[in-house]
Amino acid sequence: MKMGDWRTCHSFIINEKMNSKVWDLFPETQRVREMLVRKIQEESLRTYLFTYSSVYDSISMETLSEMFELELPTVHSIISKMIINEELMASLDQPTQTVVMHRTEPTSLQNMALQLAEKLGGLVENNERVFDLKQGIYGGYFNRDQKGGYQQKQGYQREQRGGYQQKQGYQRDQKGGYQQKQGYQRGGYRNQNQSSY
């Protein structure tokens, strides 16, 4: 419809299959079909003007009448209603029977709103970068994953046999024994649970 091809729309809605399933079930079937065709033509005209009003400087109502196979008074009435309802920024030139499109520039308020939206978008991006940077520096115990969540950081080392085991260390104390190193590091702090052997 937005391309002005109302006939294709007509063929989708009114055909043998739809007639047998829907339209033939109505009383006065022929009048129903005629009404549907007319509505398709009128709404296709409206949709076409919505879509291409920014492309045209002016367009002849006679051309629109031929495109959509509508009477000239009907085309005039549809366009007049669109202009009155402020759906179409245009005016009618009666001597030449043309529709003159109006170019509307954004108001100062609209320009300010656009500028504000751009600045807010930049502020949101900067805040996200600062947040990610802080998580990268201070998030020693938790790492941010790709989905935006957080997961505990655990260390594993590969064995010679190809498997993986959790890293546990032992260190020799001053008395000659060994004590187990456990704990997690977070932001430079270490909590150790020690046991001597």
CSV table of N, CA and C in Angstrom, one decimal, residues 51-162:
chain,number,residue,atom,x,y,z
A,51,THR,N,3.9,8.3,3.1
A,51,THR,CA,5.2,7.8,2.8
A,51,THR,C,6.0,8.7,1.9
A,52,TYR,N,5.4,9.3,0.9
A,52,TYR,CA,6.2,10.1,-0.1
A,52,TYR,C,5.9,11.6,0.0
A,53,SER,N,5.3,12.1,1.0
A,53,SER,CA,5.0,13.5,1.0
A,53,SER,C,6.3,14.3,1.1
A,54,SER,N,7.4,13.7,1.7
A,54,SER,CA,8.6,14.4,1.8
A,54,SER,C,9.4,14.4,0.5
A,55,VAL,N,9.0,13.6,-0.4
A,55,VAL,CA,9.7,13.5,-1.7
A,55,VAL,C,9.2,14.5,-2.7
A,56,TYR,N,7.9,14.7,-2.7
A,56,TYR,CA,7.3,15.6,-3.6
A,56,TYR,C,7.3,17.1,-3.1
A,57,ASP,N,7.5,18.0,-4.1
A,57,ASP,CA,7.2,19.4,-3.9
A,57,ASP,C,5.7,19.7,-4.1
A,58,SER,N,5.2,19.0,-5.1
A,58,SER,CA,3.8,19.1,-5.4
A,58,SER,C,3.4,17.9,-6.3
A,59,ILE,N,2.1,17.6,-6.2
A,59,ILE,CA,1.6,16.5,-7.0
A,59,ILE,C,0.2,16.8,-7.5
A,60,SER,N,-0.1,16.4,-8.7
A,60,SER,CA,-1.4,16.7,-9.2
A,60,SER,C,-2.5,15.7,-8.7
A,61,MET,N,-3.6,16.2,-8.3
A,61,MET,CA,-4.7,15.4,-7.8
A,61,MET,C,-5.3,14.5,-9.0
A,62,GLU,N,-5.1,15.0,-10.2
A,62,GLU,CA,-5.6,14.2,-11.3
A,62,GLU,C,-4.7,12.9,-11.4
A,63,THR,N,-3.4,13.1,-11.2
A,63,THR,CA,-2.5,12.0,-11.2
A,63,THR,C,-2.8,10.9,-10.1
A,64,LEU,N,-3.1,11.4,-8.9
A,64,LEU,CA,-3.5,10.6,-7.8
A,64,LEU,C,-4.8,9.9,-8.2
A,65,SER,N,-5.7,10.6,-8.8
A,65,SER,CA,-7.0,10.0,-9.2
A,65,SER,C,-6.8,8.8,-10.1
A,66,GLU,N,-5.9,9.0,-11.1
A,66,GLU,CA,-5.6,7.9,-12.0
A,66,GLU,C,-4.9,6.7,-11.4
A,67,MET,N,-3.9,7.1,-10.5
A,67,MET,CA,-3.2,6.0,-9.8
A,67,MET,C,-4.0,5.1,-9.0
A,68,PHE,N,-5.0,5.6,-8.3
A,68,PHE,CA,-5.8,4.8,-7.4
A,68,PHE,C,-7.2,4.6,-7.9
A,69,GLU,N,-7.5,5.0,-9.1
A,69,GLU,CA,-8.8,4.8,-9.7
A,69,GLU,C,-9.9,5.3,-8.8
A,70,LEU,N,-9.7,6.5,-8.4
A,70,LEU,CA,-10.8,7.2,-7.5
A,70,LEU,C,-11.3,8.4,-8.3
A,71,GLU,N,-12.5,8.8,-8.0
A,71,GLU,CA,-13.0,10.1,-8.6
A,71,GLU,C,-12.3,11.3,-8.0
A,72,LEU,N,-12.1,12.3,-8.8
A,72,LEU,CA,-11.4,13.5,-8.4
A,72,LEU,C,-12.0,14.1,-7.1
A,73,PRO,N,-13.3,14.2,-7.0
A,73,PRO,CA,-13.8,14.8,-5.7
A,73,PRO,C,-13.5,13.9,-4.5
A,74,THR,N,-13.4,12.6,-4.7
A,74,THR,CA,-13.0,11.7,-3.6
A,74,THR,C,-11.6,12.0,-3.1
A,75,VAL,N,-10.7,12.1,-4.1
A,75,VAL,CA,-9.3,12.4,-3.8
A,75,VAL,C,-9.2,13.8,-3.1
A,76,HIS,N,-9.9,14.8,-3.6
A,76,HIS,CA,-9.9,16.1,-3.0
A,76,HIS,C,-10.4,16.0,-1.5
A,77,SER,N,-11.4,15.2,-1.3
A,77,SER,CA,-12.0,15.1,0.1
A,77,SER,C,-11.0,14.5,1.0
A,78,ILE,N,-10.3,13.4,0.5
A,78,ILE,CA,-9.4,12.7,1.4
A,78,ILE,C,-8.2,13.6,1.8
A,79,ILE,N,-7.7,14.3,0.8
A,79,ILE,CA,-6.5,15.1,1.1
A,79,ILE,C,-6.9,16.3,2.0
A,80,SER,N,-8.1,16.9,1.8
A,80,SER,CA,-8.6,18.0,2.6
A,80,SER,C,-8.7,17.5,4.1
A,81,LYS,N,-9.2,16.3,4.3
A,81,LYS,CA,-9.3,15.8,5.7
A,81,LYS,C,-8.0,15.6,6.3
A,82,MET,N,-7.0,15.1,5.5
A,82,MET,CA,-5.7,14.9,6.0
A,82,MET,C,-5.0,16.2,6.4
A,83,ILE,N,-5.3,17.3,5.6
A,83,ILE,CA,-4.7,18.6,5.9
A,83,ILE,C,-5.3,19.2,7.2
A,84,ILE,N,-6.7,19.0,7.3
A,84,ILE,CA,-7.4,19.6,8.4
A,84,ILE,C,-7.0,18.9,9.7
A,85,ASN,N,-6.8,17.6,9.7
A,85,ASN,CA,-6.4,16.8,10.8
A,85,ASN,C,-4.9,16.9,11.1
A,86,GLU,N,-4.2,17.7,10.3
A,86,GLU,CA,-2.7,17.9,10.4
A,86,GLU,C,-1.9,16.6,10.3
A,87,GLU,N,-2.5,15.7,9.4
A,87,GLU,CA,-1.8,14.5,9.1
A,87,GLU,C,-0.9,14.7,7.9
A,88,LEU,N,-1.2,15.7,7.1
A,88,LEU,CA,-0.4,16.0,5.9
A,88,LEU,C,-0.1,17.5,5.9
A,89,MET,N,1.2,17.9,5.9
A,89,MET,CA,1.6,19.3,5.9
A,89,MET,C,1.6,19.7,4.4
A,90,ALA,N,0.5,20.2,3.9
A,90,ALA,CA,0.3,20.6,2.5
A,90,ALA,C,-0.8,21.6,2.4
A,91,SER,N,-1.0,22.1,1.2
A,91,SER,CA,-2.1,23.0,0.9
A,91,SER,C,-2.6,22.6,-0.5
A,92,LEU,N,-3.8,22.9,-0.8
A,92,LEU,CA,-4.4,22.6,-2.1
A,92,LEU,C,-4.4,23.9,-3.0
A,93,ASP,N,-3.9,23.8,-4.2
A,93,ASP,CA,-4.0,24.9,-5.1
A,93,ASP,C,-5.1,24.6,-6.1
A,94,GLN,N,-6.2,25.3,-5.8
A,94,GLN,CA,-7.5,25.0,-6.6
A,94,GLN,C,-7.4,25.2,-8.1
A,95,PRO,N,-6.8,26.3,-8.5
A,95,PRO,CA,-6.7,26.6,-10.0
A,95,PRO,C,-6.0,25.5,-10.8
A,96,THR,N,-4.9,25.0,-10.2
A,96,THR,CA,-4.1,23.9,-10.9
A,96,THR,C,-4.5,22.5,-10.4
A,97,GLN,N,-5.3,22.4,-9.4
A,97,GLN,CA,-5.7,21.1,-8.8
A,97,GLN,C,-4.5,20.3,-8.4
A,98,THR,N,-3.6,20.9,-7.7
A,98,THR,CA,-2.4,20.3,-7.2
A,98,THR,C,-2.3,20.4,-5.7
A,99,VAL,N,-1.5,19.4,-5.2
A,99,VAL,CA,-1.2,19.4,-3.7
A,99,VAL,C,0.2,19.9,-3.5
A,100,VAL,N,0.3,21.0,-2.8
A,100,VAL,CA,1.6,21.7,-2.6
A,100,VAL,C,2.1,21.2,-1.2
A,101,MET,N,3.2,20.5,-1.2
A,101,MET,CA,3.8,20.1,0.1
A,101,MET,C,4.6,21.2,0.8
A,102,HIS,N,4.5,21.2,2.1
A,102,HIS,CA,5.2,22.2,2.9
A,102,HIS,C,6.4,21.5,3.6
A,103,ARG,N,7.5,22.2,3.5
A,103,ARG,CA,8.7,21.7,4.2
A,103,ARG,C,8.7,22.2,5.6
A,104,THR,N,8.7,21.3,6.6
A,104,THR,CA,8.6,21.8,8.0
A,104,THR,C,10.0,21.6,8.6
A,105,GLU,N,10.6,22.7,9.1
A,105,GLU,CA,11.8,22.6,9.8
A,105,GLU,C,11.5,22.3,11.3
A,106,PRO,N,12.4,21.6,12.0
A,106,PRO,CA,12.2,21.4,13.4
A,106,PRO,C,12.3,22.7,14.2
A,107,THR,N,11.4,22.8,15.2
A,107,THR,CA,11.4,24.0,16.1
A,107,THR,C,12.6,24.0,17.0
A,108,SER,N,12.8,25.2,17.6
A,108,SER,CA,14.0,25.3,18.5
A,108,SER,C,13.9,24.4,19.7
A,109,LEU,N,12.6,24.1,20.1
A,109,LEU,CA,12.4,23.1,21.2
A,109,LEU,C,12.8,21.7,20.8
A,110,GLN,N,12.5,21.4,19.6
A,110,GLN,CA,12.8,20.0,19.0
A,110,GLN,C,14.3,19.9,18.9
A,111,ASN,N,15.0,21.0,18.4
A,111,ASN,CA,16.4,21.0,18.3
A,111,ASN,C,17.1,20.8,19.6
A,112,MET,N,16.6,21.5,20.6
A,112,MET,CA,17.2,21.4,22.0
A,112,MET,C,17.0,20.0,22.5
A,113,ALA,N,15.8,19.4,22.3
A,113,ALA,CA,15.5,18.0,22.7
A,113,ALA,C,16.5,17.0,22.1
A,114,LEU,N,16.8,17.2,20.8
A,114,LEU,CA,17.7,16.3,20.1
A,114,LEU,C,19.1,16.5,20.7
A,115,GLN,N,19.5,17.7,21.0
A,115,GLN,CA,20.9,17.9,21.5
A,115,GLN,C,21.0,17.3,22.9
A,116,LEU,N,19.9,17.4,23.7
A,116,LEU,CA,19.9,16.9,25.1
A,116,LEU,C,20.0,15.3,25.0
A,117,ALA,N,19.2,14.7,24.0
A,117,ALA,CA,19.3,13.3,23.9
A,117,ALA,C,20.7,12.8,23.5
A,118,GLU,N,21.4,13.5,22.6
A,118,GLU,CA,22.7,13.2,22.3
A,118,GLU,C,23.7,13.3,23.5
A,119,LYS,N,23.5,14.3,24.2
A,119,LYS,CA,24.4,14.5,25.4
A,119,LYS,C,24.2,13.4,26.5
A,120,LEU,N,22.9,13.1,26.7
A,120,LEU,CA,22.6,12.0,27.6
A,120,LEU,C,23.1,10.7,27.2
A,121,GLY,N,23.1,10.4,25.9
A,121,GLY,CA,23.6,9.2,25.3
A,121,GLY,C,25.1,9.1,25.6
A,122,GLY,N,25.8,10.2,25.4
A,122,GLY,CA,27.3,10.2,25.6
A,122,GLY,C,27.6,10.1,27.1
A,123,LEU,N,26.8,10.7,28.0
A,123,LEU,CA,27.0,10.5,29.4
A,123,LEU,C,26.8,9.1,29.9
A,124,VAL,N,25.8,8.4,29.3
A,124,VAL,CA,25.6,7.0,29.7
A,124,VAL,C,26.8,6.1,29.2
A,125,GLU,N,27.3,6.4,28.0
A,125,GLU,CA,28.4,5.6,27.6
A,125,GLU,C,29.7,5.8,28.4
A,126,ASN,N,29.9,7.1,28.9
A,126,ASN,CA,31.0,7.4,29.7
A,126,ASN,C,30.9,6.7,31.1
A,127,ASN,N,29.7,6.7,31.6
A,127,ASN,CA,29.5,6.0,32.9
A,127,ASN,C,29.7,4.5,32.8
A,128,GLU,N,29.3,3.9,31.7
A,128,GLU,CA,29.5,2.5,31.5
A,128,GLU,C,31.0,2.2,31.4
A,129,ARG,N,31.8,3.1,30.8
A,129,ARG,CA,33.2,2.8,30.7
A,129,ARG,C,33.9,3.0,32.0
A,130,VAL,N,33.5,4.0,32.8
A,130,VAL,CA,34.1,4.1,34.1
A,130,VAL,C,33.8,2.9,35.0
A,131,PHE,N,32.5,2.5,34.9
A,131,PHE,CA,32.1,1.3,35.7
A,131,PHE,C,32.9,0.1,35.4
A,132,ASP,N,33.1,-0.2,34.1
A,132,ASP,CA,33.9,-1.3,33.6
A,132,ASP,C,35.3,-1.2,34.0
A,133,LEU,N,35.9,0.0,34.0
A,133,LEU,CA,37.2,0.2,34.4
A,133,LEU,C,37.4,-0.1,35.9
A,134,LYS,N,36.5,0.4,36.7
A,134,LYS,CA,36.6,0.2,38.1
A,134,LYS,C,36.5,-1.3,38.5
A,135,GLN,N,35.6,-2.0,37.8
A,135,GLN,CA,35.5,-3.5,38.0
A,135,GLN,C,36.8,-4.2,37.6
A,136,GLY,N,37.4,-3.7,36.5
A,136,GLY,CA,38.7,-4.3,36.1
A,136,GLY,C,39.8,-4.1,37.1
A,137,ILE,N,39.8,-3.0,37.8
A,137,ILE,CA,40.9,-2.7,38.8
A,137,ILE,C,40.7,-3.3,40.1
A,138,TYR,N,39.4,-3.1,40.7
A,138,TYR,CA,39.2,-3.5,42.0
A,138,TYR,C,38.4,-4.9,42.1
A,139,GLY,N,38.0,-5.4,41.1
A,139,GLY,CA,37.3,-6.7,41.1
A,139,GLY,C,38.2,-7.9,41.1
A,140,GLY,N,39.1,-8.0,42.1
A,140,GLY,CA,40.0,-9.1,42.1
A,140,GLY,C,39.4,-10.5,42.4
A,141,TYR,N,38.4,-10.4,43.3
A,141,TYR,CA,37.7,-11.7,43.7
A,141,TYR,C,36.7,-12.1,42.7
A,142,PHE,N,36.0,-11.2,42.0
A,142,PHE,CA,35.0,-11.4,41.0
A,142,PHE,C,35.4,-10.9,39.7
A,143,ASN,N,35.2,-11.6,38.7
A,143,ASN,CA,35.4,-11.1,37.3
A,143,ASN,C,34.1,-10.9,36.6
A,144,ARG,N,34.0,-9.9,35.8
A,144,ARG,CA,32.7,-9.6,35.1
A,144,ARG,C,32.8,-10.5,33.8
A,145,ASP,N,31.7,-11.3,33.6
A,145,ASP,CA,31.7,-12.1,32.4
A,145,ASP,C,31.1,-11.4,31.3
A,146,GLN,N,31.0,-12.1,30.1
A,146,GLN,CA,30.5,-11.4,28.9
A,146,GLN,C,29.0,-11.1,28.9
A,147,LYS,N,28.3,-11.8,29.8
A,147,LYS,CA,26.9,-11.5,29.9
A,147,LYS,C,26.5,-10.4,30.8
A,148,GLY,N,27.6,-9.8,31.4
A,148,GLY,CA,27.3,-8.7,32.3
A,148,GLY,C,27.2,-9.1,33.8
A,149,GLY,N,27.3,-10.4,34.1
A,149,GLY,CA,27.2,-10.9,35.5
A,149,GLY,C,28.6,-11.0,36.0
A,150,TYR,N,28.7,-11.6,37.2
A,150,TYR,CA,30.0,-11.7,37.9
A,150,TYR,C,30.2,-13.2,38.3
A,151,GLN,N,31.4,-13.6,38.2
A,151,GLN,CA,31.7,-15.0,38.6
A,151,GLN,C,32.9,-15.0,39.4
A,152,GLN,N,33.0,-16.0,40.3
A,152,GLN,CA,34.1,-16.1,41.3
A,152,GLN,C,35.4,-16.5,40.5
A,153,LYS,N,36.5,-15.9,40.9
A,153,LYS,CA,37.7,-16.2,40.2
A,153,LYS,C,38.4,-17.3,41.0
A,154,GLN,N,38.7,-18.5,40.3
A,154,GLN,CA,39.4,-19.6,40.9
A,154,GLN,C,40.5,-20.0,40.0
A,155,GLY,N,41.6,-20.4,40.7
A,155,GLY,CA,42.8,-20.8,39.9
A,155,GLY,C,42.9,-22.3,39.7
A,156,TYR,N,43.3,-22.7,38.5
A,156,TYR,CA,43.5,-24.1,38.2
A,156,TYR,C,44.8,-24.2,37.4
A,157,GLN,N,45.6,-25.3,37.6
A,157,GLN,CA,46.8,-25.5,36.8
A,157,GLN,C,46.7,-26.8,36.2
A,158,ARG,N,47.3,-26.9,35.0
A,158,ARG,CA,47.3,-28.1,34.2
A,158,ARG,C,48.3,-29.1,34.7
A,159,GLU,N,47.9,-30.4,34.9
A,159,GLU,CA,48.8,-31.5,35.2
A,159,GLU,C,49.6,-31.9,34.0
A,160,GLN,N,50.6,-32.8,34.3
A,160,GLN,CA,51.4,-33.4,33.2
A,160,GLN,C,50.5,-34.4,32.4
A,161,ARG,N,49.5,-35.0,33.1
A,161,ARG,CA,48.7,-35.9,32.4
A,161,ARG,C,47.6,-35.3,31.5
A,162,GLY,N,47.6,-34.0,31.6
A,162,GLY,CA,46.6,-33.3,30.7
A,162,GLY,C,45.4,-32.8,31.4
